[in-house]
Short mmCIF file of C-alpha atoms in Angstrom, two decimals:
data_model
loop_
_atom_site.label_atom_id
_atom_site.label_comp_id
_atom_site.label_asym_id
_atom_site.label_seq_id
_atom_site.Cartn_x
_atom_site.Cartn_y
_atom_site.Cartn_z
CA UNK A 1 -40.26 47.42 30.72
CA UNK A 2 -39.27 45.55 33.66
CA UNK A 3 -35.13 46.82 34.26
CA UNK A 4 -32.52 44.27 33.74
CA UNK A 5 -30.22 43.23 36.23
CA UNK A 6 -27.20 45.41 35.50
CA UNK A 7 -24.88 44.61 37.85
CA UNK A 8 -22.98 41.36 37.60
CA UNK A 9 -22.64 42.11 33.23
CA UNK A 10 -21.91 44.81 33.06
CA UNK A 11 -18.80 45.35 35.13
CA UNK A 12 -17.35 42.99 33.05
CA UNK A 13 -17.22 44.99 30.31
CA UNK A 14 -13.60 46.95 30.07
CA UNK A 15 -14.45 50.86 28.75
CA UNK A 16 -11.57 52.65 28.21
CA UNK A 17 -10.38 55.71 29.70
CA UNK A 18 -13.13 57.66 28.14
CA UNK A 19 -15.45 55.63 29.40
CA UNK A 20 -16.18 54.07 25.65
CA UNK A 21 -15.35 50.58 24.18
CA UNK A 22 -15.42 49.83 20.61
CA UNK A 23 -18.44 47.82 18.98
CA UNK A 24 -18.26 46.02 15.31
CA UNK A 25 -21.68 45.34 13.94
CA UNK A 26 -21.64 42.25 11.84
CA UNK A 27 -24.79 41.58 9.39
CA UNK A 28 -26.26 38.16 10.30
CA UNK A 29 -27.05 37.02 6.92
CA UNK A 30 -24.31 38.02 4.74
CA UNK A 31 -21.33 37.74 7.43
CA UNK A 32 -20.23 41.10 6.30
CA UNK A 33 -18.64 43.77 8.73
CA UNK A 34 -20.95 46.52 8.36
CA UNK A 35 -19.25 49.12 11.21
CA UNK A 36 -17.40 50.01 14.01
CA UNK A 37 -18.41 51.98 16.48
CA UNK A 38 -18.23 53.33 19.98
CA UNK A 39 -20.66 52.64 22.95
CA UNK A 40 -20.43 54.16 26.64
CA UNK A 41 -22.12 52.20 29.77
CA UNK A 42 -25.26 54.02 29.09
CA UNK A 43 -25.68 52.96 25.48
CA UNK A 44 -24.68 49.69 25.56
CA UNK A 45 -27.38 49.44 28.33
CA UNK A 46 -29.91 51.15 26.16
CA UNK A 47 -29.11 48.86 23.10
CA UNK A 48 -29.69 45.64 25.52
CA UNK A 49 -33.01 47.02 26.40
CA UNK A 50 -34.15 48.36 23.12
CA UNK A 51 -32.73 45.55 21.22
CA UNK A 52 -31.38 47.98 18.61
CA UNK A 53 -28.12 49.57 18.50
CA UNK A 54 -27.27 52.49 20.46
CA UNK A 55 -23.65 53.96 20.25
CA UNK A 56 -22.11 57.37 21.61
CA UNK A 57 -21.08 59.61 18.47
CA UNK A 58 -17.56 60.76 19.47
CA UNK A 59 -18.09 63.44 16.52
CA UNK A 60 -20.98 64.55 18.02
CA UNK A 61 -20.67 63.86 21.62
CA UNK A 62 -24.00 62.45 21.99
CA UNK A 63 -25.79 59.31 22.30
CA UNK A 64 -26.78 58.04 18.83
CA UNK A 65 -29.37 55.77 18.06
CA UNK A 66 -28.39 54.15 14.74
CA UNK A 67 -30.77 54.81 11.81
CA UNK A 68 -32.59 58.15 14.31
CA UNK A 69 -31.64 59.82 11.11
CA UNK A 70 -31.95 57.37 7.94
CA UNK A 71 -34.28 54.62 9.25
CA UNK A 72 -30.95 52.08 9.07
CA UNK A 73 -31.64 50.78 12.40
CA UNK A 74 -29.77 47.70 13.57
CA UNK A 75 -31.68 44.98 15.48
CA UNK A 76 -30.06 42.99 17.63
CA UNK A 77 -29.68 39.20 17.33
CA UNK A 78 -26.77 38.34 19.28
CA UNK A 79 -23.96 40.27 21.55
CA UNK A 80 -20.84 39.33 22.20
CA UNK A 81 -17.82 40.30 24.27
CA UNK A 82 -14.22 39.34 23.31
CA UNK A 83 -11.86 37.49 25.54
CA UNK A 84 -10.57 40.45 27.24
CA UNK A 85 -13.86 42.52 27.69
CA UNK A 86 -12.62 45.00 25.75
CA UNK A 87 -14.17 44.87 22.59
CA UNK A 88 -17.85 44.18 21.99
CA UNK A 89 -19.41 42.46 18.54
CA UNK A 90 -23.15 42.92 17.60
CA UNK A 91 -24.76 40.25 15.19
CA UNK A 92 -27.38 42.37 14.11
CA UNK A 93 -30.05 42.55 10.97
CA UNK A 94 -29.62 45.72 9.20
CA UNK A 95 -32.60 47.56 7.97
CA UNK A 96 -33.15 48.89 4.73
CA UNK A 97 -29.45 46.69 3.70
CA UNK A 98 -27.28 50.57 4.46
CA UNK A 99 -25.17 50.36 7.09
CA UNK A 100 -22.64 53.55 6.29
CA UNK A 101 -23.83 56.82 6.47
CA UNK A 102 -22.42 57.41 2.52
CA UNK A 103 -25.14 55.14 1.64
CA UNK A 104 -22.98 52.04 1.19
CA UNK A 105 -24.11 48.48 2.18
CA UNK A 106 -21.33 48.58 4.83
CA UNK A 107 -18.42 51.61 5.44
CA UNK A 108 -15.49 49.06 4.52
CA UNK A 109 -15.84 50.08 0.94
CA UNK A 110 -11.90 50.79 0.21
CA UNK A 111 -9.12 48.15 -0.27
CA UNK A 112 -5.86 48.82 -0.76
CA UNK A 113 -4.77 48.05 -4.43
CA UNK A 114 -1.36 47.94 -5.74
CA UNK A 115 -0.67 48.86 -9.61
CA UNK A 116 2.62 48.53 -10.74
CA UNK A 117 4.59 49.73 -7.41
CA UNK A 118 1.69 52.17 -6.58
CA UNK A 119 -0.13 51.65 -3.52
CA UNK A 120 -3.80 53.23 -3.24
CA UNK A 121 -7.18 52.89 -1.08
CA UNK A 122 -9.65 51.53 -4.23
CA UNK A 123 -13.22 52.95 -3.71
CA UNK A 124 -15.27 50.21 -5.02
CA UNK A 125 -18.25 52.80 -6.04
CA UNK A 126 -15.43 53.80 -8.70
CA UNK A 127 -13.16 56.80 -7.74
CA UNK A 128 -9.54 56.31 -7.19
CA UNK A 129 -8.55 57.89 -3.80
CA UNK B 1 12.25 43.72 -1.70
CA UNK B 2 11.57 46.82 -3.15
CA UNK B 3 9.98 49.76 -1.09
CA UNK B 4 6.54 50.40 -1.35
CA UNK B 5 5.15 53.72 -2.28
CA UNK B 6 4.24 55.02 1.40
CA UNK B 7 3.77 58.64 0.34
CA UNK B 8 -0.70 59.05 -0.22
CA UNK B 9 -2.20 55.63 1.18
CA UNK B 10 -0.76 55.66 4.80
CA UNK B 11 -1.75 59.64 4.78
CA UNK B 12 -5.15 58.63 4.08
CA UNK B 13 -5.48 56.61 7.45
CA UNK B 14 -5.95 58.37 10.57
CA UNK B 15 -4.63 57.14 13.75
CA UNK B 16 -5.70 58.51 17.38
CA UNK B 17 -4.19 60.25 19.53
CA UNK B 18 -1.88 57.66 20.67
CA UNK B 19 -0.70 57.08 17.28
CA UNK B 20 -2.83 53.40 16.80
CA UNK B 21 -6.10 52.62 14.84
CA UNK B 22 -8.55 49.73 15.37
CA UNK B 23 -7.95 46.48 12.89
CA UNK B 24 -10.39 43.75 12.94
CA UNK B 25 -9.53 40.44 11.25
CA UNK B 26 -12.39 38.44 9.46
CA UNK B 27 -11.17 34.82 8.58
CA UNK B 28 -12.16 34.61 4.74
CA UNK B 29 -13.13 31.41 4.27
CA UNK B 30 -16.09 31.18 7.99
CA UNK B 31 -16.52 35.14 7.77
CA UNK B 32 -16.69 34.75 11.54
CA UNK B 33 -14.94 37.93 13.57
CA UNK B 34 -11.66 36.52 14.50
CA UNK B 35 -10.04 39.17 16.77
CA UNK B 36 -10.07 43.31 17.47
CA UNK B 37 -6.70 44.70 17.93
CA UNK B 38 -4.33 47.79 17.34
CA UNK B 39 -1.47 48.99 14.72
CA UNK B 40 0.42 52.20 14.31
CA UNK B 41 1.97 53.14 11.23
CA UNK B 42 5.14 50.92 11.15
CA UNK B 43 2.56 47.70 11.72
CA UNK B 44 0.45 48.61 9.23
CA UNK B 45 3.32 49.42 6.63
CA UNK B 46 4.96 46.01 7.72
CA UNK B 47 1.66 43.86 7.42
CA UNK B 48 1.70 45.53 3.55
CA UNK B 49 5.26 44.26 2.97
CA UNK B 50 5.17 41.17 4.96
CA UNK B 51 1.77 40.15 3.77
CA UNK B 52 0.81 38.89 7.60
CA UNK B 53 -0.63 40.89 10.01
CA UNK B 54 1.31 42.53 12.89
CA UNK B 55 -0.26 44.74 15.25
CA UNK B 56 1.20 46.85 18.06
CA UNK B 57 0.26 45.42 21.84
CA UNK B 58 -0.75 47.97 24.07
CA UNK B 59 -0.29 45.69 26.90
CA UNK B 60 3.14 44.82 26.30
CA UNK B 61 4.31 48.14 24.37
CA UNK B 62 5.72 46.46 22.08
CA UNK B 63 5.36 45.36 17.92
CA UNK B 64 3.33 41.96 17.78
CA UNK B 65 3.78 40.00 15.09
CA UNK B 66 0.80 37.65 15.57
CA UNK B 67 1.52 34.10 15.38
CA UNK B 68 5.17 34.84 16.60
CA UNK B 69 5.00 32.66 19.39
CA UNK B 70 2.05 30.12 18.80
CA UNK B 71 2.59 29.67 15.01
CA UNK B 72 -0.80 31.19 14.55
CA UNK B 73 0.19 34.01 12.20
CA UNK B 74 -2.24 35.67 9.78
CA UNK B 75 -1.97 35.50 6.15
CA UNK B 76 -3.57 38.38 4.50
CA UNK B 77 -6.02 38.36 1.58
CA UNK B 78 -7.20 41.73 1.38
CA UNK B 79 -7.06 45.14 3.36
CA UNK B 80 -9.62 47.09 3.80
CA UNK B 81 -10.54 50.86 5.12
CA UNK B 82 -13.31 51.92 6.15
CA UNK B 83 -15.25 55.19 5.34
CA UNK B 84 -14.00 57.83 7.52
CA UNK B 85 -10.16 56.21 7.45
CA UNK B 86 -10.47 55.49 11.03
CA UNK B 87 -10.60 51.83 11.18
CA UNK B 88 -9.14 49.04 9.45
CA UNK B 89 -10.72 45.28 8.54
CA UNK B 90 -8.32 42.73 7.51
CA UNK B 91 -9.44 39.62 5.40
CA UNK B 92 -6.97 37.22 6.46
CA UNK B 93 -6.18 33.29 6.46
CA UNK B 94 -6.14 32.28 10.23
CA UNK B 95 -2.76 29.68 10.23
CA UNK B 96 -4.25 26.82 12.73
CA UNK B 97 -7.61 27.86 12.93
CA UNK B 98 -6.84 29.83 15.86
CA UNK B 99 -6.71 33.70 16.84
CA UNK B 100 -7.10 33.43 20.71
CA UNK B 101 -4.53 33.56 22.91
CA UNK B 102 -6.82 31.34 24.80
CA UNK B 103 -6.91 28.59 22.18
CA UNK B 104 -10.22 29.26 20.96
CA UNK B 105 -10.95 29.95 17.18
CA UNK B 106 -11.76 33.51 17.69
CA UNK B 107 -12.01 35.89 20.61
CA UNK B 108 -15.88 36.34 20.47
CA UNK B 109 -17.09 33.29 22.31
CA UNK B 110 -18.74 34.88 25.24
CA UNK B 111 -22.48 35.64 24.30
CA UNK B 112 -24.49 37.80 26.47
CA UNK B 113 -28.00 35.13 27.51
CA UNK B 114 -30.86 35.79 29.86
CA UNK B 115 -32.02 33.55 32.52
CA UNK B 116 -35.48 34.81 33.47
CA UNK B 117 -34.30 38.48 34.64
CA UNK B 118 -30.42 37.35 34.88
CA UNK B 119 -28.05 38.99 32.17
CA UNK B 120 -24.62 37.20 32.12
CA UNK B 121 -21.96 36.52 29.55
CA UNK B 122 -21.99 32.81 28.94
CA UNK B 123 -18.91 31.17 28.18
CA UNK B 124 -19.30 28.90 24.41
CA UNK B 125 -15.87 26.56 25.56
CA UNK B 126 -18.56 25.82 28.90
CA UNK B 127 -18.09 28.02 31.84
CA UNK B 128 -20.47 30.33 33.52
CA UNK B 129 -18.72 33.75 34.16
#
């Protein structure tokens, strides 16, 4: 694969000061946020190339190529970077519909309810956090 | 108005080390991505009771009630955590049709295009950057 130019693009992308910026992956067909995560230089690089998403698991300190593990991979249709460079969004199709590693369609899965004067996180698969 | 129950939901959400977690804000009529941007735990608790969003602004240090000084405030629908209680999504009404402080609908306007072997971030309101 013939490199990209890297120079002009990507130093207009803002990491913070651990080098990472923060990436929200929106499904292309259903509009829903599916996740937010973290990229460094290297893997936002990587995910331009490969056309699939590649973050950098702060849990794992390591580069993480969504769906290595599950086969969820995220292909890339569009990228875009916010009016300040300092927050990336990827318009991508999800594969196999599972975005969240708990299995769910996408990780925002818990709204906050209120019954009577009670405030809680709902899990829609059911359980009351 | 009464006091909300603050005791197990706001323990549930983790902020970093500075105190802040990421919100997005999804307009819920387009779906589209409106903005990325920051709370700590007295903006959070006050979007809950105010029912609009206010964030905290790193750049100025300060609480930001959005739409404070351009009208374009944030009416929220629904508030949503995500799966490891590290980032928040808020479905909100965007008041003017505008979350940019640059006037444009929402902050994610600059696409990333290819021109033969050229990478750039195109501007959507025009402009080459």
């Amino acid at each position: 694969m013939k490199p990209l130019n890297t120079g002009n693009w990507l130093a207009q992308v803002h990491f913070n000061e651990q080098g990472l910026i923060p990436v929200i992956a929106q499904d292309m067909t259903s509009k829903e946020i599916l996740m937010m995560a973290w990229m460094n230089q290297a893997s936002l690089q990587e995910t331009v190339e490969l056309g699939q998403a590649v973050y950098w698991s702060r849990s794992r300190g390591r580069r993480w190529h969504k769906g290595e593990e599950s086969g969820h991979f995220q292909n890339i249709k569009e990228i875009l970077l916010d009016c300040d460079g300092d927050t990336i969004l990827l318009i991508v199709e999800q594969v196999g519909g599972i975005a969240c590693h708990t299995g769910a369609p996408n990780c925002f899965f818990q709204p906050l309810v209120k019954d009577s004067d009670d405030l809680h996180w709902q899990n829609r698969f059911g359980e009351k956090n």
